[in-house]
Amino acid sequence: MSEAIPTRVGLLGWPVGHSRSPAMHNAAFQALGLNWEYLLLPVAPEYVADAVRGLRAFGFAGANVTVPHKQAVMAGLDEVTVEARAIGAVNTIVNREGWLVGHNTDALGFLRALREAGVEPRGCRAVVLGAGGAARAVVYALLAARAQVTIANRTVGTARRLGNEFGALFGARVLVLPLTMDLARVLVAADLLVNTTSVGMARPGDPRPGADPLPAGLALRAGIAVNDLVYAPLETALLCRARAAGAQTVDGLGMLVHQGAAAFELWTGQKAPVETMRAAAGGGSET
Ligand code: ATR
């Protein structure tokens, strides 16, 4: 007797070879005894629309979407959630009998990871470093959770645009600063610092290995929680600096696992085995 064909999900991206998602999701499917499989789906930018149609054609239950396709996939979907539309990125597609819905689980994953670490975003004074794609999900999540948000970015104009856009959306005042010593006056009163920049990420040929996004002389107070979204390495220079200052540290594995867990729950309708996923994501390859 032949074994039933597994239900398939996959990762659309370019490249996708270093992703931890297959290990994380396949371990979760196995733990729950589901005959599902998670495949790598490398798709060159010119084929994104074909790939999205292919999800329907091949009867995939859904997909994750990563760089550089998080915006481009939207055009091929039947529906995009309000949250994903506002963040401007889809990282999860759910196929409901040929009707493709785009979600963003990064914001929820970020909040779940924070709360798991005992950090309550509601009412907290948060400083977000960076104003790119990852920052959009984080700032959205923090404002939705009613935190007070300051954005600090190397290019202050990008931060200002993000602050204005999300400030208007949530009826909140978002403070914007350059990534300089100006930050000192905000950090003395901040409860949470989140690094969404790529500074500190291990990359082959990195000109500044082990770099940290904060200006060198800037002090962190012991009462602050520091969350670095970089997860390769898990122990970043920023987190070492925070720990040395007596601050609470939250590494990037939590958000990686919880955005995946939220996607898993959307696809399967079952509660994700978070600890299984964490163990599978924590080991393995570099990124
Ligand atoms: P992602 O989607 O991962 O957020 P991105 O959209 O390219 O990636 O955004 C990268 C973020 O990291 C930006 O905020 C970028 O700052 P700029 O807007 O000034 O480019 C920030 N970043 C990248 N390299 C940096 C560096 N060496 N120093 C400071 N900030 C950096």
PDB file of C-alpha atoms and ligand atoms in Angstrom:
ATOM      1  CA  MET A   1       0.000   0.000   0.000  1.00  0.00           C
ATOM      2  CA  SER A   2       1.424   3.386  -0.956  1.00  0.00           C
ATOM      3  CA  GLU A   3       1.702   6.047   1.705  1.00  0.00           C
ATOM      4  CA  ALA A   4      -0.691   9.014   1.411  1.00  0.00           C
ATOM      5  CA  ILE A   5       0.806  12.089  -0.262  1.00  0.00           C
ATOM      6  CA  PRO A   6       1.749  14.609   2.419  1.00  0.00           C
ATOM      7  CA  THR A   7       0.084  17.986   2.676  1.00  0.00           C
ATOM      8  CA  ARG A   8       2.645  20.510   1.545  1.00  0.00           C
ATOM      9  CA  VAL A   9       3.751  23.949   2.645  1.00  0.00           C
ATOM     10  CA  GLY A  10       6.954  25.707   1.701  1.00  0.00           C
ATOM     11  CA  LEU A  11       9.157  28.751   1.779  1.00  0.00           C
ATOM     12  CA  LEU A  12       9.143  31.195  -1.140  1.00  0.00           C
ATOM     13  CA  GLY A  13      12.314  33.262  -1.183  1.00  0.00           C
ATOM     14  CA  TRP A  14      15.553  33.907  -3.055  1.00  0.00           C
ATOM     15  CA  PRO A  15      17.794  32.499  -1.718  1.00  0.00           C
ATOM     16  CA  VAL A  16      16.251  30.117   0.861  1.00  0.00           C
ATOM     17  CA  GLY A  17      19.047  27.623   1.422  1.00  0.00           C
ATOM     18  CA  HIS A  18      20.013  28.764   4.920  1.00  0.00           C
ATOM     19  CA  SER A  19      16.520  28.949   6.394  1.00  0.00           C
ATOM     20  CA  ARG A  20      15.735  27.272   9.708  1.00  0.00           C
ATOM     21  CA  SER A  21      12.040  27.069   8.853  1.00  0.00           C
ATOM     22  CA  PRO A  22      12.044  23.570   7.274  1.00  0.00           C
ATOM     23  CA  ALA A  23      13.675  22.048  10.372  1.00  0.00           C
ATOM     24  CA  MET A  24      11.328  23.947  12.684  1.00  0.00           C
ATOM     25  CA  HIS A  25       8.089  23.089  10.872  1.00  0.00           C
ATOM     26  CA  ASN A  26       8.955  19.524   9.923  1.00  0.00           C
ATOM     27  CA  ALA A  27       9.808  18.824  13.570  1.00  0.00           C
ATOM     28  CA  ALA A  28       6.438  20.284  14.561  1.00  0.00           C
ATOM     29  CA  PHE A  29       4.537  18.193  11.988  1.00  0.00           C
ATOM     30  CA  GLN A  30       6.309  15.095  13.232  1.00  0.00           C
ATOM     31  CA  ALA A  31       5.626  15.911  16.884  1.00  0.00           C
ATOM     32  CA  LEU A  32       1.900  16.196  16.166  1.00  0.00           C
ATOM     33  CA  GLY A  33       1.845  13.123  13.904  1.00  0.00           C
ATOM     34  CA  LEU A  34       0.733  15.171  10.872  1.00  0.00           C
ATOM     35  CA  ASN A  35       1.521  13.866   7.394  1.00  0.00           C
ATOM     36  CA  TRP A  36       2.711  17.284   6.242  1.00  0.00           C
ATOM     37  CA  GLU A  37       5.982  18.454   4.760  1.00  0.00           C
ATOM     38  CA  TYR A  38       7.706  21.839   4.521  1.00  0.00           C
ATOM     39  CA  LEU A  39       9.759  22.384   1.385  1.00  0.00           C
ATOM     40  CA  LEU A  40      12.240  25.001   0.281  1.00  0.00           C
ATOM     41  CA  LEU A  41      10.871  26.839  -2.766  1.00  0.00           C
ATOM     42  CA  PRO A  42      13.609  29.063  -4.185  1.00  0.00           C
ATOM     43  CA  VAL A  43      11.953  31.428  -6.664  1.00  0.00           C
ATOM     44  CA  ALA A  44      13.774  34.035  -8.754  1.00  0.00           C
ATOM     45  CA  PRO A  45      12.083  37.468  -8.611  1.00  0.00           C
ATOM     46  CA  GLU A  46      10.710  37.269 -12.177  1.00  0.00           C
ATOM     47  CA  TYR A  47       8.743  34.100 -11.311  1.00  0.00           C
ATOM     48  CA  VAL A  48       6.977  35.237  -8.133  1.00  0.00           C
ATOM     49  CA  ALA A  49       3.544  35.501  -9.750  1.00  0.00           C
ATOM     50  CA  ASP A  50       3.948  32.042 -11.319  1.00  0.00           C
ATOM     51  CA  ALA A  51       5.050  30.615  -7.979  1.00  0.00           C
ATOM     52  CA  VAL A  52       1.976  31.996  -6.215  1.00  0.00           C
ATOM     53  CA  ARG A  53      -0.256  30.468  -8.908  1.00  0.00           C
ATOM     54  CA  GLY A  54       1.734  27.273  -8.437  1.00  0.00           C
ATOM     55  CA  LEU A  55       0.669  27.081  -4.780  1.00  0.00           C
ATOM     56  CA  ARG A  56      -2.916  26.720  -6.017  1.00  0.00           C
ATOM     57  CA  ALA A  57      -1.952  24.392  -8.859  1.00  0.00           C
ATOM     58  CA  PHE A  58      -0.016  22.019  -6.621  1.00  0.00           C
ATOM     59  CA  GLY A  59      -2.557  22.244  -3.802  1.00  0.00           C
ATOM     60  CA  PHE A  60      -0.135  23.588  -1.214  1.00  0.00           C
ATOM     61  CA  ALA A  61      -1.839  24.298   2.133  1.00  0.00           C
ATOM     62  CA  GLY A  62       0.163  27.497   2.310  1.00  0.00           C
ATOM     63  CA  ALA A  63       3.605  28.986   2.365  1.00  0.00           C
ATOM     64  CA  ASN A  64       5.968  31.245   4.170  1.00  0.00           C
ATOM     65  CA  VAL A  65       7.427  34.135   2.236  1.00  0.00           C
ATOM     66  CA  THR A  66      10.822  35.661   2.815  1.00  0.00           C
ATOM     67  CA  VAL A  67      13.180  38.200   1.283  1.00  0.00           C
ATOM     68  CA  PRO A  68      12.841  39.543  -1.386  1.00  0.00           C
ATOM     69  CA  HIS A  69       9.231  38.474  -2.085  1.00  0.00           C
ATOM     70  CA  LYS A  70       7.289  39.723   0.952  1.00  0.00           C
ATOM     71  CA  GLN A  71       5.783  42.646  -0.966  1.00  0.00           C
ATOM     72  CA  ALA A  72       5.698  41.155  -4.462  1.00  0.00           C
ATOM     73  CA  VAL A  73       3.502  38.157  -3.546  1.00  0.00           C
ATOM     74  CA  MET A  74       0.625  40.440  -2.546  1.00  0.00           C
ATOM     75  CA  ALA A  75      -0.427  41.106  -6.145  1.00  0.00           C
ATOM     76  CA  GLY A  76      -1.181  37.419  -6.692  1.00  0.00           C
ATOM     77  CA  LEU A  77      -3.225  36.849  -3.532  1.00  0.00           C
ATOM     78  CA  ASP A  78      -7.023  36.876  -3.240  1.00  0.00           C
ATOM     79  CA  GLU A  79      -6.974  38.632   0.114  1.00  0.00           C
ATOM     80  CA  VAL A  80      -4.429  40.321   2.388  1.00  0.00           C
ATOM     81  CA  THR A  81      -5.167  40.904   6.091  1.00  0.00           C
ATOM     82  CA  VAL A  82      -5.443  44.485   7.343  1.00  0.00           C
ATOM     83  CA  GLU A  83      -2.313  43.938   9.441  1.00  0.00           C
ATOM     84  CA  ALA A  84      -0.178  42.572   6.588  1.00  0.00           C
ATOM     85  CA  ARG A  85      -1.403  45.374   4.337  1.00  0.00           C
ATOM     86  CA  ALA A  86      -0.417  48.016   6.940  1.00  0.00           C
ATOM     87  CA  ILE A  87       2.970  46.431   7.619  1.00  0.00           C
ATOM     88  CA  GLY A  88       3.442  46.170   3.863  1.00  0.00           C
ATOM     89  CA  ALA A  89       4.664  42.574   3.925  1.00  0.00           C
ATOM     90  CA  VAL A  90       3.189  39.081   3.727  1.00  0.00           C
ATOM     91  CA  ASN A  91       5.250  36.372   5.413  1.00  0.00           C
ATOM     92  CA  THR A  92       2.567  33.668   5.460  1.00  0.00           C
ATOM     93  CA  ILE A  93       0.077  32.528   2.815  1.00  0.00           C
ATOM     94  CA  VAL A  94      -2.874  30.297   3.665  1.00  0.00           C
ATOM     95  CA  ASN A  95      -4.615  28.375   0.880  1.00  0.00           C
ATOM     96  CA  ARG A  96      -8.317  27.955   1.639  1.00  0.00           C
ATOM     97  CA  GLU A  97      -9.486  25.750  -1.259  1.00  0.00           C
ATOM     98  CA  GLY A  98      -7.772  27.886  -3.873  1.00  0.00           C
ATOM     99  CA  TRP A  99      -8.460  31.210  -2.121  1.00  0.00           C
ATOM    100  CA  LEU A 100      -5.078  32.567  -1.061  1.00  0.00           C
ATOM    101  CA  VAL A 101      -4.929  34.796   2.001  1.00  0.00           C
ATOM    102  CA  GLY A 102      -1.772  36.749   2.907  1.00  0.00           C
ATOM    103  CA  HIS A 103      -0.932  37.221   6.579  1.00  0.00           C
ATOM    104  CA  ASN A 104       1.917  38.761   8.532  1.00  0.00           C
ATOM    105  CA  THR A 105       2.852  36.724  11.613  1.00  0.00           C
ATOM    106  CA  ASP A 106       5.986  38.749  12.417  1.00  0.00           C
ATOM    107  CA  ALA A 107       4.125  41.305  14.555  1.00  0.00           C
ATOM    108  CA  LEU A 108       2.320  38.620  16.567  1.00  0.00           C
ATOM    109  CA  GLY A 109       5.504  36.537  16.796  1.00  0.00           C
ATOM    110  CA  PHE A 110       7.402  39.520  18.156  1.00  0.00           C
ATOM    111  CA  LEU A 111       4.756  40.223  20.825  1.00  0.00           C
ATOM    112  CA  ARG A 112       4.495  36.566  21.864  1.00  0.00           C
ATOM    113  CA  ALA A 113       8.280  36.348  22.224  1.00  0.00           C
ATOM    114  CA  LEU A 114       8.392  39.506  24.341  1.00  0.00           C
ATOM    115  CA  ARG A 115       5.592  38.349  26.626  1.00  0.00           C
ATOM    116  CA  GLU A 116       7.191  34.912  26.935  1.00  0.00           C
ATOM    117  CA  ALA A 117      10.301  36.715  28.233  1.00  0.00           C
ATOM    118  CA  GLY A 118       8.128  38.515  30.786  1.00  0.00           C
ATOM    119  CA  VAL A 119       8.160  41.902  29.037  1.00  0.00           C
ATOM    120  CA  GLU A 120       4.698  43.493  28.795  1.00  0.00           C
ATOM    121  CA  PRO A 121       4.597  45.962  25.905  1.00  0.00           C
ATOM    122  CA  ARG A 122       1.393  47.709  26.990  1.00  0.00           C
ATOM    123  CA  GLY A 123       2.302  51.165  28.307  1.00  0.00           C
ATOM    124  CA  CYS A 124       6.042  50.518  28.050  1.00  0.00           C
ATOM    125  CA  ARG A 125       8.445  53.116  26.673  1.00  0.00           C
ATOM    126  CA  ALA A 126      10.082  51.404  23.725  1.00  0.00           C
ATOM    127  CA  VAL A 127      13.002  52.436  21.522  1.00  0.00           C
ATOM    128  CA  VAL A 128      13.236  50.707  18.129  1.00  0.00           C
ATOM    129  CA  LEU A 129      16.560  50.760  16.285  1.00  0.00           C
ATOM    130  CA  GLY A 130      16.060  50.664  12.506  1.00  0.00           C
ATOM    131  CA  ALA A 131      13.272  51.616  10.134  1.00  0.00           C
ATOM    132  CA  GLY A 132      13.324  48.851   7.483  1.00  0.00           C
ATOM    133  CA  GLY A 133      11.068  45.870   6.905  1.00  0.00           C
ATOM    134  CA  ALA A 134      11.594  44.241  10.298  1.00  0.00           C
ATOM    135  CA  ALA A 135      11.039  47.581  12.045  1.00  0.00           C
ATOM    136  CA  ARG A 136       7.646  47.974  10.349  1.00  0.00           C
ATOM    137  CA  ALA A 137       6.339  44.765  11.955  1.00  0.00           C
ATOM    138  CA  VAL A 138       7.835  45.667  15.354  1.00  0.00           C
ATOM    139  CA  VAL A 139       6.589  49.273  15.413  1.00  0.00           C
ATOM    140  CA  TYR A 140       3.151  48.115  14.262  1.00  0.00           C
ATOM    141  CA  ALA A 141       3.055  45.482  17.023  1.00  0.00           C
ATOM    142  CA  LEU A 142       4.225  47.879  19.728  1.00  0.00           C
ATOM    143  CA  LEU A 143       1.721  50.588  18.785  1.00  0.00           C
ATOM    144  CA  ALA A 144      -1.080  48.009  18.543  1.00  0.00           C
ATOM    145  CA  ALA A 145      -0.122  46.892  22.076  1.00  0.00           C
ATOM    146  CA  ARG A 146      -0.248  50.545  23.240  1.00  0.00           C
ATOM    147  CA  ALA A 147       3.460  51.051  23.878  1.00  0.00           C
ATOM    148  CA  GLN A 148       5.074  54.495  23.535  1.00  0.00           C
ATOM    149  CA  VAL A 149       7.468  54.249  20.611  1.00  0.00           C
ATOM    150  CA  THR A 150      10.653  56.061  19.628  1.00  0.00           C
ATOM    151  CA  ILE A 151      12.341  55.088  16.350  1.00  0.00           C
ATOM    152  CA  ALA A 152      16.089  55.672  15.920  1.00  0.00           C
ATOM    153  CA  ASN A 153      17.629  55.091  12.524  1.00  0.00           C
ATOM    154  CA  ARG A 154      20.870  55.853  10.704  1.00  0.00           C
ATOM    155  CA  THR A 155      18.807  57.508   7.960  1.00  0.00           C
ATOM    156  CA  VAL A 156      16.483  59.706   9.980  1.00  0.00           C
ATOM    157  CA  GLY A 157      14.180  60.488   7.025  1.00  0.00           C
ATOM    158  CA  THR A 158      13.191  56.820   6.721  1.00  0.00           C
ATOM    159  CA  ALA A 159      12.382  56.729  10.429  1.00  0.00           C
ATOM    160  CA  ARG A 160      10.349  59.920  10.126  1.00  0.00           C
ATOM    161  CA  ARG A 161       8.240  58.476   7.303  1.00  0.00           C
ATOM    162  CA  LEU A 162       7.601  55.314   9.314  1.00  0.00           C
ATOM    163  CA  GLY A 163       6.797  57.301  12.463  1.00  0.00           C
ATOM    164  CA  ASN A 164       4.364  59.550  10.611  1.00  0.00           C
ATOM    165  CA  GLU A 165       2.643  56.687   8.851  1.00  0.00           C
ATOM    166  CA  PHE A 166       2.109  54.479  11.899  1.00  0.00           C
ATOM    167  CA  GLY A 167       1.572  57.427  14.251  1.00  0.00           C
ATOM    168  CA  ALA A 168      -1.383  58.473  12.071  1.00  0.00           C
ATOM    169  CA  LEU A 169      -2.673  54.891  11.840  1.00  0.00           C
ATOM    170  CA  PHE A 170      -2.743  54.413  15.614  1.00  0.00           C
ATOM    171  CA  GLY A 171      -3.397  58.017  16.671  1.00  0.00           C
ATOM    172  CA  ALA A 172      -0.099  57.959  18.573  1.00  0.00           C
ATOM    173  CA  ARG A 173       2.885  60.263  18.797  1.00  0.00           C
ATOM    174  CA  VAL A 174       6.004  58.485  17.581  1.00  0.00           C
ATOM    175  CA  LEU A 175       9.300  60.167  18.430  1.00  0.00           C
ATOM    176  CA  VAL A 176      12.048  59.943  15.816  1.00  0.00           C
ATOM    177  CA  LEU A 177      15.821  60.305  16.303  1.00  0.00           C
ATOM    178  CA  PRO A 178      19.049  59.720  14.426  1.00  0.00           C
ATOM    179  CA  LEU A 179      21.115  56.745  15.618  1.00  0.00           C
ATOM    180  CA  THR A 180      23.523  58.991  17.542  1.00  0.00           C
ATOM    181  CA  MET A 181      24.292  60.086  21.104  1.00  0.00           C
ATOM    182  CA  ASP A 182      20.913  61.944  20.951  1.00  0.00           C
ATOM    183  CA  LEU A 183      19.486  58.599  21.960  1.00  0.00           C
ATOM    184  CA  ALA A 184      20.943  58.936  25.452  1.00  0.00           C
ATOM    185  CA  ARG A 185      18.167  61.205  26.694  1.00  0.00           C
ATOM    186  CA  VAL A 186      15.486  58.743  25.544  1.00  0.00           C
ATOM    187  CA  LEU A 187      17.265  55.613  26.757  1.00  0.00           C
ATOM    188  CA  VAL A 188      17.531  56.850  30.354  1.00  0.00           C
ATOM    189  CA  ALA A 189      13.746  56.617  30.585  1.00  0.00           C
ATOM    190  CA  ALA A 190      13.131  53.626  28.288  1.00  0.00           C
ATOM    191  CA  ASP A 191      11.842  50.202  29.384  1.00  0.00           C
ATOM    192  CA  LEU A 192      12.576  48.341  26.152  1.00  0.00           C
ATOM    193  CA  LEU A 193      15.152  48.580  23.346  1.00  0.00           C
ATOM    194  CA  VAL A 194      14.607  46.508  20.188  1.00  0.00           C
ATOM    195  CA  ASN A 195      17.265  46.119  17.508  1.00  0.00           C
ATOM    196  CA  THR A 196      15.654  45.546  14.103  1.00  0.00           C
ATOM    197  CA  THR A 197      18.739  46.521  12.098  1.00  0.00           C
ATOM    198  CA  SER A 198      20.952  43.881  10.561  1.00  0.00           C
ATOM    199  CA  VAL A 199      23.977  45.168  12.492  1.00  0.00           C
ATOM    200  CA  GLY A 200      25.464  42.277  14.452  1.00  0.00           C
ATOM    201  CA  MET A 201      24.312  39.588  12.036  1.00  0.00           C
ATOM    202  CA  ALA A 202      27.053  37.147  11.051  1.00  0.00           C
ATOM    203  CA  ARG A 203      27.806  37.466   7.345  1.00  0.00           C
ATOM    204  CA  PRO A 204      30.650  36.056   5.322  1.00  0.00           C
ATOM    205  CA  GLY A 205      33.201  38.805   4.685  1.00  0.00           C
ATOM    206  CA  ASP A 206      31.516  41.162   7.181  1.00  0.00           C
ATOM    207  CA  PRO A 207      33.645  44.346   7.395  1.00  0.00           C
ATOM    208  CA  ARG A 208      32.588  44.843  11.038  1.00  0.00           C
ATOM    209  CA  PRO A 209      32.131  41.378  12.606  1.00  0.00           C
ATOM    210  CA  GLY A 210      30.609  41.530  16.064  1.00  0.00           C
ATOM    211  CA  ALA A 211      29.408  45.116  15.569  1.00  0.00           C
ATOM    212  CA  ASP A 212      26.679  46.637  17.690  1.00  0.00           C
ATOM    213  CA  PRO A 213      24.199  49.263  16.390  1.00  0.00           C
ATOM    214  CA  LEU A 214      24.417  51.651  19.368  1.00  0.00           C
ATOM    215  CA  PRO A 215      26.917  54.543  19.459  1.00  0.00           C
ATOM    216  CA  ALA A 216      30.007  53.481  21.434  1.00  0.00           C
ATOM    217  CA  GLY A 217      29.780  55.751  24.469  1.00  0.00           C
ATOM    218  CA  LEU A 218      26.082  55.312  25.061  1.00  0.00           C
ATOM    219  CA  ALA A 219      25.140  53.811  28.426  1.00  0.00           C
ATOM    220  CA  LEU A 220      22.298  51.353  28.991  1.00  0.00           C
ATOM    221  CA  ARG A 221      20.504  51.381  32.326  1.00  0.00           C
ATOM    222  CA  ALA A 222      20.018  48.172  34.290  1.00  0.00           C
ATOM    223  CA  GLY A 223      16.229  48.495  34.263  1.00  0.00           C
ATOM    224  CA  ILE A 224      15.858  48.208  30.495  1.00  0.00           C
ATOM    225  CA  ALA A 225      15.038  45.029  28.532  1.00  0.00           C
ATOM    226  CA  VAL A 226      17.029  44.662  25.306  1.00  0.00           C
ATOM    227  CA  ASN A 227      15.624  42.519  22.494  1.00  0.00           C
ATOM    228  CA  ASP A 228      17.882  41.843  19.512  1.00  0.00           C
ATOM    229  CA  LEU A 229      16.019  40.352  16.544  1.00  0.00           C
ATOM    230  CA  VAL A 230      19.323  39.088  15.117  1.00  0.00           C
ATOM    231  CA  TYR A 231      19.444  35.316  15.772  1.00  0.00           C
ATOM    232  CA  ALA A 232      22.698  34.408  14.026  1.00  0.00           C
ATOM    233  CA  PRO A 233      24.594  34.654  16.273  1.00  0.00           C
ATOM    234  CA  LEU A 234      22.143  34.453  19.187  1.00  0.00           C
ATOM    235  CA  GLU A 235      24.667  36.095  21.475  1.00  0.00           C
ATOM    236  CA  THR A 236      25.166  39.453  19.733  1.00  0.00           C
ATOM    237  CA  ALA A 237      27.506  42.255  20.755  1.00  0.00           C
ATOM    238  CA  LEU A 238      24.446  44.334  21.697  1.00  0.00           C
ATOM    239  CA  LEU A 239      23.131  41.643  24.044  1.00  0.00           C
ATOM    240  CA  CYS A 240      26.599  41.222  25.627  1.00  0.00           C
ATOM    241  CA  ARG A 241      26.720  44.968  26.208  1.00  0.00           C
ATOM    242  CA  ALA A 242      23.207  44.931  27.680  1.00  0.00           C
ATOM    243  CA  ARG A 243      24.055  42.061  30.005  1.00  0.00           C
ATOM    244  CA  ALA A 244      27.219  43.832  31.143  1.00  0.00           C
ATOM    245  CA  ALA A 245      25.039  46.832  32.034  1.00  0.00           C
ATOM    246  CA  GLY A 246      22.780  44.588  34.137  1.00  0.00           C
ATOM    247  CA  ALA A 247      19.891  44.790  31.678  1.00  0.00           C
ATOM    248  CA  GLN A 248      17.488  41.971  30.824  1.00  0.00           C
ATOM    249  CA  THR A 249      18.247  40.424  27.430  1.00  0.00           C
ATOM    250  CA  VAL A 250      15.885  38.763  24.944  1.00  0.00           C
ATOM    251  CA  ASP A 251      17.513  37.069  21.968  1.00  0.00           C
ATOM    252  CA  GLY A 252      16.145  36.724  18.436  1.00  0.00           C
ATOM    253  CA  LEU A 253      15.186  33.054  18.623  1.00  0.00           C
ATOM    254  CA  GLY A 254      11.836  33.793  20.296  1.00  0.00           C
ATOM    255  CA  MET A 255      10.484  35.889  17.437  1.00  0.00           C
ATOM    256  CA  LEU A 256      11.753  33.408  14.839  1.00  0.00           C
ATOM    257  CA  VAL A 257       9.969  30.571  16.640  1.00  0.00           C
ATOM    258  CA  HIS A 258       6.754  32.453  17.385  1.00  0.00           C
ATOM    259  CA  GLN A 259       6.271  33.854  13.875  1.00  0.00           C
ATOM    260  CA  GLY A 260       6.643  30.243  12.724  1.00  0.00           C
ATOM    261  CA  ALA A 261       4.283  28.944  15.403  1.00  0.00           C
ATOM    262  CA  ALA A 262       1.643  31.482  14.367  1.00  0.00           C
ATOM    263  CA  ALA A 263       1.985  30.385  10.717  1.00  0.00           C
ATOM    264  CA  PHE A 264       1.771  26.722  11.765  1.00  0.00           C
ATOM    265  CA  GLU A 265      -1.467  27.454  13.611  1.00  0.00           C
ATOM    266  CA  LEU A 266      -2.963  29.274  10.608  1.00  0.00           C
ATOM    267  CA  TRP A 267      -2.174  26.342   8.292  1.00  0.00           C
ATOM    268  CA  THR A 268      -3.060  23.398  10.523  1.00  0.00           C
ATOM    269  CA  GLY A 269      -5.647  24.860  12.909  1.00  0.00           C
ATOM    270  CA  GLN A 270      -3.713  23.154  15.722  1.00  0.00           C
ATOM    271  CA  LYS A 271      -1.722  24.603  18.584  1.00  0.00           C
ATOM    272  CA  ALA A 272       1.945  24.724  17.639  1.00  0.00           C
ATOM    273  CA  PRO A 273       4.421  22.630  19.679  1.00  0.00           C
ATOM    274  CA  VAL A 274       6.519  25.695  20.500  1.00  0.00           C
ATOM    275  CA  GLU A 275       9.261  23.910  22.453  1.00  0.00           C
ATOM    276  CA  THR A 276       9.770  21.358  19.672  1.00  0.00           C
ATOM    277  CA  MET A 277      10.037  24.205  17.172  1.00  0.00           C
ATOM    278  CA  ARG A 278      12.469  26.117  19.368  1.00  0.00           C
ATOM    279  CA  ALA A 279      14.747  23.093  19.752  1.00  0.00           C
ATOM    280  CA  ALA A 280      14.692  22.479  15.983  1.00  0.00           C
ATOM    281  CA  ALA A 281      15.338  26.146  15.136  1.00  0.00           C
ATOM    282  CA  GLY A 282      18.040  26.650  17.739  1.00  0.00           C
ATOM    283  CA  GLY A 283      20.357  24.008  16.421  1.00  0.00           C
ATOM    284  CA  GLY A 284      21.402  23.572  12.815  1.00  0.00           C
ATOM    285  CA  SER A 285      22.681  26.060  10.309  1.00  0.00           C
ATOM    286  CA  GLU A 286      23.958  29.596  10.741  1.00  0.00           C
ATOM    287  CA  THR A 287      20.904  31.521   9.495  1.00  0.00           C
TER     288      THR A 287
HETATM  289  P1  ATR B   1      15.049  44.426   7.108  1.00  0.00           P
HETATM  290  O1  ATR B   1      13.958  44.049   6.155  1.00  0.00           O
HETATM  291  O2  ATR B   1      15.840  43.248   7.618  1.00  0.00           O
HETATM  292  O3  ATR B   1      14.604  45.323   8.191  1.00  0.00           O
HETATM  293  P2  ATR B   1      16.092  46.624   5.573  1.00  0.00           P
HETATM  294  O4  ATR B   1      14.689  46.939   5.170  1.00  0.00           O
HETATM  295  O5  ATR B   1      17.157  46.673   4.545  1.00  0.00           O
HETATM  296  O6  ATR B   1      16.147  45.161   6.208  1.00  0.00           O
HETATM  297  O7  ATR B   1      16.482  47.562   6.813  1.00  0.00           O
HETATM  298  C1  ATR B   1      17.707  47.502   7.373  1.00  0.00           C
HETATM  299  C2  ATR B   1      17.748  48.441   8.575  1.00  0.00           C
HETATM  300  O8  ATR B   1      19.009  48.290   9.184  1.00  0.00           O
HETATM  301  C3  ATR B   1      17.603  49.909   8.216  1.00  0.00           C
HETATM  302  O9  ATR B   1      16.983  50.595   9.277  1.00  0.00           O
HETATM  303  C4  ATR B   1      19.054  50.335   8.049  1.00  0.00           C
HETATM  304  O10 ATR B   1      19.273  51.713   8.245  1.00  0.00           O
HETATM  305  P3  ATR B   1      19.128  52.762   7.013  1.00  0.00           P
HETATM  306  O11 ATR B   1      17.664  53.049   6.869  1.00  0.00           O
HETATM  307  O12 ATR B   1      19.920  53.943   7.454  1.00  0.00           O
HETATM  308  O13 ATR B   1      19.719  52.070   5.817  1.00  0.00           O
HETATM  309  C5  ATR B   1      19.681  49.552   9.180  1.00  0.00           C
HETATM  310  N1  ATR B   1      21.112  49.350   8.970  1.00  0.00           N
HETATM  311  C6  ATR B   1      21.691  48.510   8.082  1.00  0.00           C
HETATM  312  N2  ATR B   1      23.027  48.565   8.186  1.00  0.00           N
HETATM  313  C7  ATR B   1      23.313  49.493   9.143  1.00  0.00           C
HETATM  314  C8  ATR B   1      24.519  49.987   9.737  1.00  0.00           C
HETATM  315  N3  ATR B   1      25.717  49.546   9.348  1.00  0.00           N
HETATM  316  N4  ATR B   1      24.412  50.917  10.731  1.00  0.00           N
HETATM  317  C9  ATR B   1      23.194  51.336  11.141  1.00  0.00           C
HETATM  318  N5  ATR B   1      22.022  50.898  10.640  1.00  0.00           N
HETATM  319  C10 ATR B   1      22.073  49.981   9.653  1.00  0.00           C
END
